[in-house]
Amino acid sequence: MADVPLLTQASVALAQAKRIVCLTGAGISAESGVATFRAAQSGLWARFDPQRLASQAGFAADPGLVWRWYMARLASVEAAVPNPGHLALVALERVAPAFTLVTQNVDDLHERAGSRQLWHVHGQISQFHCNRCHAPHALQPDERTHAEPPICRSCGGHIRPGVVWFGEGLPSVALDAAWRAAEACEVMLVVGTSGVVYPVAELPQVAQAAGAVVIDVNPQHNPIAARADFFLQGAAEVVLPQVIEQMRAQGQ
Ligand code: OAD
């Protein structure tokens, strides 16, 4: 459990803030059964090679392998349900005068929990487009079980999931919005990210440099926790509901 006085202080900062940004990573969806990337045994990148599965070179070498892997991941995301951590962020959005959620997650658990003001900076696994001409593609039920990716009707290229792969740029509209929100916020709440994937890992520093208080919620120490004003050590699904409870107790 997170240190109680720290949790109280962090809750006061959140309750007093007019503009809050929350940055989430894979850790917030862990309790829902969506695998994180860097956990030693269970992390996706501990078990699978990201260069083969999440890069242009890997897709060119074996498009079928990549397609089948993302179809399996999509099925596991669709089977997952939002946990108390996702729900606590919905509660925070409802009481905060201005709230922006920036997620690195490609799942839709924030949306399904009820979050409204949300930017996906690493894309979304349930959206598809052509890898060559970028035309959007609506996934057909039978394509989920295909051994190879569907073919684009416009140009004959391969259809791919709308997630950002290693070496690719981030969606510029979402990234710009995240940057502007970070520069303008009074509190940045960081949840469940290892803080090693750039440029998103820079957002807490951007906020802090502009005068914001940074709160990190994570069971593990990490580079963001090292710089944060408050490190609430613990799982999101435990700590975030406690934060909301504290805010309510303070009259929010
Ligand atoms: P990581 O797998 O790198 O980190 C997950 C973090 O969640 C770790 O710091 C864990 O300690 C923490 N964690 C685990 N369980 C938790 C829980 N119940 N509550 C809170 N935190 C918990 O995932 P990300 O930081 O999200 O990129 O990874 C960043 C990017 O790297 C991902 O978006 C992905 C990956 O390559 C793309 O898909 C483009």
Short mmCIF file of C-alpha atoms and ligand atoms in Angstrom, two decimals:
data_model
loop_
_atom_site.label_atom_id
_atom_site.label_comp_id
_atom_site.label_asym_id
_atom_site.label_seq_id
_atom_site.Cartn_x
_atom_site.Cartn_y
_atom_site.Cartn_z
CA MET A 1 0.00 0.00 0.00
CA ALA A 2 1.21 3.52 -0.82
CA ASP A 3 2.50 5.66 2.08
CA VAL A 4 -0.62 7.31 3.60
CA PRO A 5 0.69 10.86 4.28
CA LEU A 6 2.13 10.97 0.74
CA LEU A 7 -1.18 9.76 -0.64
CA THR A 8 -2.99 12.49 1.30
CA GLN A 9 -0.62 15.19 0.04
CA ALA A 10 -0.93 13.99 -3.53
CA SER A 11 -4.73 13.94 -3.20
CA VAL A 12 -4.70 17.54 -1.96
CA ALA A 13 -2.60 18.59 -4.97
CA LEU A 14 -5.08 16.88 -7.31
CA ALA A 15 -8.10 18.36 -5.51
CA GLN A 16 -6.67 21.88 -5.79
CA ALA A 17 -5.54 21.64 -9.42
CA LYS A 18 -7.57 23.30 -12.15
CA ARG A 19 -5.82 21.47 -14.98
CA ILE A 20 -4.82 17.82 -14.58
CA VAL A 21 -3.10 15.59 -17.11
CA CYS A 22 -2.92 11.84 -16.55
CA LEU A 23 -0.36 9.80 -18.47
CA THR A 24 -0.96 6.05 -18.47
CA GLY A 25 1.06 3.04 -19.57
CA ALA A 26 0.57 -0.70 -19.74
CA GLY A 27 0.54 -1.05 -15.93
CA ILE A 28 -2.96 0.36 -15.61
CA SER A 29 -4.34 -2.47 -17.75
CA ALA A 30 -2.26 -5.20 -16.08
CA GLU A 31 -4.95 -6.10 -13.54
CA SER A 32 -7.43 -6.45 -16.43
CA GLY A 33 -5.22 -9.20 -17.85
CA VAL A 34 -3.53 -7.24 -20.64
CA ALA A 35 0.18 -8.12 -20.59
CA THR A 36 2.68 -5.29 -20.01
CA PHE A 37 5.80 -5.04 -22.20
CA ARG A 38 8.79 -5.12 -19.89
CA ALA A 39 7.90 -7.37 -16.93
CA ALA A 40 10.74 -9.88 -16.52
CA GLN A 41 8.74 -13.10 -17.11
CA SER A 42 5.30 -12.09 -18.34
CA GLY A 43 6.13 -8.97 -20.40
CA LEU A 44 5.40 -9.09 -24.12
CA TRP A 45 8.93 -8.00 -25.03
CA ALA A 46 10.36 -10.63 -22.67
CA ARG A 47 8.55 -13.37 -24.58
CA PHE A 48 8.41 -12.00 -28.13
CA ASP A 49 10.94 -10.22 -30.32
CA PRO A 50 9.74 -6.64 -30.92
CA GLN A 51 11.86 -6.33 -34.07
CA ARG A 52 9.99 -9.26 -35.64
CA LEU A 53 6.53 -8.22 -34.42
CA ALA A 54 6.54 -4.45 -34.08
CA SER A 55 8.69 -2.97 -36.83
CA GLN A 56 8.46 -2.34 -40.58
CA ALA A 57 11.33 -4.75 -41.18
CA GLY A 58 9.57 -7.52 -39.23
CA PHE A 59 6.29 -6.92 -41.14
CA ALA A 60 8.10 -7.02 -44.48
CA ALA A 61 9.89 -10.24 -43.52
CA ASP A 62 6.79 -12.12 -42.31
CA PRO A 63 3.49 -10.22 -42.61
CA GLY A 64 1.48 -13.31 -41.63
CA LEU A 65 3.33 -13.76 -38.35
CA VAL A 66 2.74 -10.12 -37.43
CA TRP A 67 -0.93 -10.28 -38.47
CA ARG A 68 -1.63 -13.43 -36.43
CA TRP A 69 0.14 -12.00 -33.37
CA TYR A 70 -1.90 -8.79 -33.44
CA MET A 71 -5.16 -10.70 -34.00
CA ALA A 72 -4.39 -12.74 -30.86
CA ARG A 73 -3.58 -9.57 -28.92
CA LEU A 74 -6.76 -7.89 -30.19
CA ALA A 75 -8.81 -10.87 -28.95
CA SER A 76 -7.19 -10.68 -25.49
CA VAL A 77 -7.82 -6.91 -25.27
CA GLU A 78 -11.45 -7.39 -26.29
CA ALA A 79 -11.88 -10.05 -23.59
CA ALA A 80 -10.48 -7.74 -20.89
CA VAL A 81 -12.66 -5.43 -18.80
CA PRO A 82 -11.74 -2.11 -17.17
CA ASN A 83 -10.46 -2.39 -13.59
CA PRO A 84 -10.82 -0.04 -10.56
CA GLY A 85 -7.79 1.95 -11.77
CA HIS A 86 -9.50 2.87 -15.06
CA LEU A 87 -12.72 3.67 -13.17
CA ALA A 88 -10.92 5.92 -10.67
CA LEU A 89 -9.60 8.02 -13.58
CA VAL A 90 -13.17 8.44 -14.84
CA ALA A 91 -14.14 9.68 -11.36
CA LEU A 92 -11.19 12.10 -11.43
CA GLU A 93 -12.18 13.42 -14.86
CA ARG A 94 -15.70 14.13 -13.52
CA VAL A 95 -14.51 16.29 -10.60
CA ALA A 96 -11.53 18.02 -12.23
CA PRO A 97 -12.22 21.41 -13.86
CA ALA A 98 -10.03 20.34 -16.83
CA PHE A 99 -8.71 16.84 -17.35
CA THR A 100 -6.74 15.30 -20.21
CA LEU A 101 -5.83 11.64 -20.36
CA VAL A 102 -2.81 10.69 -22.47
CA THR A 103 -2.35 6.97 -22.89
CA GLN A 104 0.40 4.90 -24.43
CA ASN A 105 -1.95 1.94 -24.37
CA VAL A 106 -3.34 0.57 -27.58
CA ASP A 107 -6.29 -1.03 -25.77
CA ASP A 108 -9.66 0.73 -25.35
CA LEU A 109 -10.15 0.09 -21.64
CA HIS A 110 -10.12 3.81 -20.77
CA GLU A 111 -12.92 4.45 -23.28
CA ARG A 112 -14.91 1.46 -22.09
CA ALA A 113 -14.50 2.64 -18.47
CA GLY A 114 -16.02 6.00 -19.49
CA SER A 115 -13.04 8.35 -19.99
CA ARG A 116 -13.89 11.11 -22.46
CA GLN A 117 -10.96 13.49 -22.97
CA LEU A 118 -8.40 10.98 -24.20
CA TRP A 119 -5.41 10.85 -26.57
CA HIS A 120 -3.82 7.62 -27.79
CA VAL A 121 -0.20 8.53 -28.50
CA HIS A 122 0.87 5.00 -29.53
CA GLY A 123 -2.21 4.24 -31.65
CA GLN A 124 -5.04 1.75 -31.20
CA ILE A 125 -5.02 -1.99 -31.81
CA SER A 126 -8.66 -2.05 -32.98
CA GLN A 127 -8.04 0.31 -35.90
CA PHE A 128 -6.49 -0.70 -39.21
CA HIS A 129 -5.03 0.94 -42.28
CA CYS A 130 -2.96 0.12 -45.35
CA ASN A 131 0.75 -0.05 -44.65
CA ARG A 132 1.46 1.45 -48.10
CA CYS A 133 -1.21 4.07 -48.93
CA HIS A 134 -2.52 4.54 -45.32
CA ALA A 135 -6.17 4.15 -46.41
CA PRO A 136 -8.31 3.17 -43.40
CA HIS A 137 -9.62 -0.40 -43.32
CA ALA A 138 -12.67 -1.76 -41.46
CA LEU A 139 -11.71 -5.18 -40.10
CA GLN A 140 -14.06 -7.93 -41.34
CA PRO A 141 -14.92 -10.81 -38.96
CA ASP A 142 -13.37 -13.47 -41.21
CA GLU A 143 -10.10 -11.52 -41.49
CA ARG A 144 -9.40 -12.18 -37.82
CA THR A 145 -8.59 -15.81 -38.54
CA HIS A 146 -6.67 -15.24 -41.78
CA ALA A 147 -3.09 -16.47 -41.80
CA GLU A 148 -2.00 -13.41 -43.79
CA PRO A 149 -3.01 -9.74 -43.53
CA PRO A 150 -5.87 -8.50 -45.73
CA ILE A 151 -4.95 -6.72 -48.95
CA CYS A 152 -5.78 -3.03 -49.45
CA ARG A 153 -8.53 -2.52 -52.06
CA SER A 154 -7.03 0.78 -53.17
CA CYS A 155 -3.39 -0.11 -53.72
CA GLY A 156 -2.82 -3.82 -53.03
CA GLY A 157 -0.66 -3.13 -49.96
CA HIS A 158 -0.91 -5.05 -46.71
CA ILE A 159 -3.39 -4.01 -44.01
CA ARG A 160 -1.81 -3.47 -40.57
CA PRO A 161 -2.98 -2.55 -37.08
CA GLY A 162 -2.97 1.15 -36.14
CA VAL A 163 -0.28 0.83 -33.49
CA VAL A 164 3.03 2.68 -33.56
CA TRP A 165 5.94 0.34 -34.28
CA PHE A 166 9.56 0.80 -33.33
CA GLY A 167 11.20 3.39 -35.57
CA GLU A 168 7.88 5.02 -36.55
CA GLY A 169 6.67 8.53 -35.76
CA LEU A 170 3.85 9.09 -33.28
CA PRO A 171 0.44 10.41 -34.43
CA SER A 172 1.14 14.12 -34.61
CA VAL A 173 -2.31 15.44 -33.59
CA ALA A 174 -2.32 13.32 -30.42
CA LEU A 175 1.32 14.08 -29.62
CA ASP A 176 0.84 17.85 -30.07
CA ALA A 177 -2.25 17.78 -27.86
CA ALA A 178 -0.37 15.80 -25.20
CA TRP A 179 2.53 18.26 -25.28
CA ARG A 180 0.28 21.31 -25.01
CA ALA A 181 -1.66 19.74 -22.13
CA ALA A 182 1.58 18.84 -20.32
CA GLU A 183 2.90 22.40 -20.65
CA ALA A 184 -0.34 23.85 -19.27
CA CYS A 185 -1.22 21.45 -16.44
CA GLU A 186 -0.86 22.03 -12.72
CA VAL A 187 -0.64 18.34 -11.83
CA MET A 188 0.54 15.44 -13.96
CA LEU A 189 -0.53 12.03 -12.67
CA VAL A 190 1.60 9.27 -14.18
CA VAL A 191 0.30 5.70 -13.88
CA GLY A 192 1.82 2.35 -14.80
CA THR A 193 4.60 3.24 -17.21
CA SER A 194 8.25 2.25 -17.07
CA GLY A 195 9.12 5.70 -18.44
CA VAL A 196 11.72 4.47 -20.91
CA VAL A 197 9.99 4.96 -24.28
CA TYR A 198 10.53 8.41 -25.78
CA PRO A 199 9.23 10.92 -26.63
CA VAL A 200 6.29 10.18 -24.31
CA ALA A 201 8.59 9.50 -21.33
CA GLU A 202 9.59 13.17 -21.57
CA LEU A 203 6.06 14.46 -20.81
CA PRO A 204 6.43 14.45 -17.00
CA GLN A 205 9.62 16.53 -17.34
CA VAL A 206 7.81 18.94 -19.70
CA ALA A 207 5.08 19.36 -17.08
CA GLN A 208 7.52 19.72 -14.21
CA ALA A 209 9.60 22.29 -16.10
CA ALA A 210 6.41 24.32 -16.58
CA GLY A 211 5.76 24.25 -12.83
CA ALA A 212 3.46 21.24 -12.47
CA VAL A 213 3.47 18.77 -9.59
CA VAL A 214 4.21 15.23 -10.80
CA ILE A 215 2.68 12.21 -9.07
CA ASP A 216 3.77 8.70 -10.09
CA VAL A 217 1.74 5.57 -9.29
CA ASN A 218 3.64 2.35 -9.90
CA PRO A 219 4.54 -0.76 -7.87
CA GLN A 220 8.14 -0.46 -9.13
CA HIS A 221 10.65 2.32 -8.86
CA ASN A 222 11.35 3.85 -12.28
CA PRO A 223 12.96 6.94 -13.89
CA ILE A 224 9.74 9.01 -13.58
CA ALA A 225 9.34 8.09 -9.91
CA ALA A 226 12.91 9.25 -9.29
CA ARG A 227 11.99 12.81 -10.37
CA ALA A 228 8.37 12.88 -9.20
CA ASP A 229 7.19 15.13 -6.38
CA PHE A 230 5.12 12.21 -5.05
CA PHE A 231 5.82 8.54 -5.72
CA LEU A 232 2.82 6.48 -4.62
CA GLN A 233 4.26 2.99 -4.70
CA GLY A 234 1.56 0.42 -5.43
CA ALA A 235 -0.79 -0.97 -8.02
CA ALA A 236 -3.04 1.43 -9.92
CA GLU A 237 -6.19 -0.55 -9.12
CA VAL A 238 -5.44 -0.13 -5.39
CA VAL A 239 -3.83 3.32 -5.17
CA LEU A 240 -6.08 5.29 -7.56
CA PRO A 241 -9.35 4.40 -5.76
CA GLN A 242 -7.62 5.42 -2.49
CA VAL A 243 -6.72 8.79 -4.04
CA ILE A 244 -10.35 9.34 -5.10
CA GLU A 245 -11.53 8.36 -1.62
CA GLN A 246 -9.12 10.87 -0.06
CA MET A 247 -10.30 13.61 -2.43
CA ARG A 248 -13.92 12.86 -1.47
CA ALA A 249 -13.00 12.94 2.22
CA GLN A 250 -11.49 16.39 1.62
CA GLY A 251 -14.84 17.57 0.24
CA GLN A 252 -14.31 17.22 -3.49
P1 OAD B 1 6.09 -1.29 -19.67
O1 OAD B 1 5.80 -2.75 -19.80
O2 OAD B 1 7.41 -0.79 -20.12
O3 OAD B 1 5.92 -0.84 -18.16
C1 OAD B 1 4.78 -1.20 -17.41
C2 OAD B 1 4.88 -0.50 -16.09
O4 OAD B 1 3.69 -0.79 -15.35
C3 OAD B 1 6.06 -0.95 -15.22
O5 OAD B 1 6.73 0.17 -14.69
C4 OAD B 1 5.38 -1.75 -14.09
O6 OAD B 1 6.07 -1.64 -12.84
C5 OAD B 1 4.04 -1.06 -14.02
N1 OAD B 1 2.95 -1.88 -13.45
C6 OAD B 1 2.79 -3.22 -13.48
N2 OAD B 1 1.64 -3.57 -12.88
C7 OAD B 1 1.05 -2.42 -12.48
C8 OAD B 1 -0.17 -2.10 -11.80
N3 OAD B 1 -1.03 -3.06 -11.42
N4 OAD B 1 -0.44 -0.80 -11.54
C9 OAD B 1 0.42 0.18 -11.92
N5 OAD B 1 1.57 -0.06 -12.57
C10 OAD B 1 1.88 -1.34 -12.84
O7 OAD B 1 4.88 -0.51 -20.41
P2 OAD B 1 4.85 1.00 -20.93
O8 OAD B 1 5.64 1.91 -20.06
O9 OAD B 1 3.42 1.31 -21.16
O10 OAD B 1 4.81 0.91 -27.27
O11 OAD B 1 5.58 0.85 -22.32
C11 OAD B 1 5.73 1.96 -23.14
C12 OAD B 1 5.63 1.53 -24.59
O12 OAD B 1 6.58 0.50 -24.85
C13 OAD B 1 4.30 0.90 -24.94
O13 OAD B 1 3.30 1.85 -25.26
C14 OAD B 1 4.65 0.07 -26.14
C15 OAD B 1 5.98 -0.51 -25.71
O14 OAD B 1 6.85 -0.81 -26.75
C16 OAD B 1 4.02 0.76 -28.33
O15 OAD B 1 3.15 -0.09 -28.41
C17 OAD B 1 4.28 1.73 -29.41
#
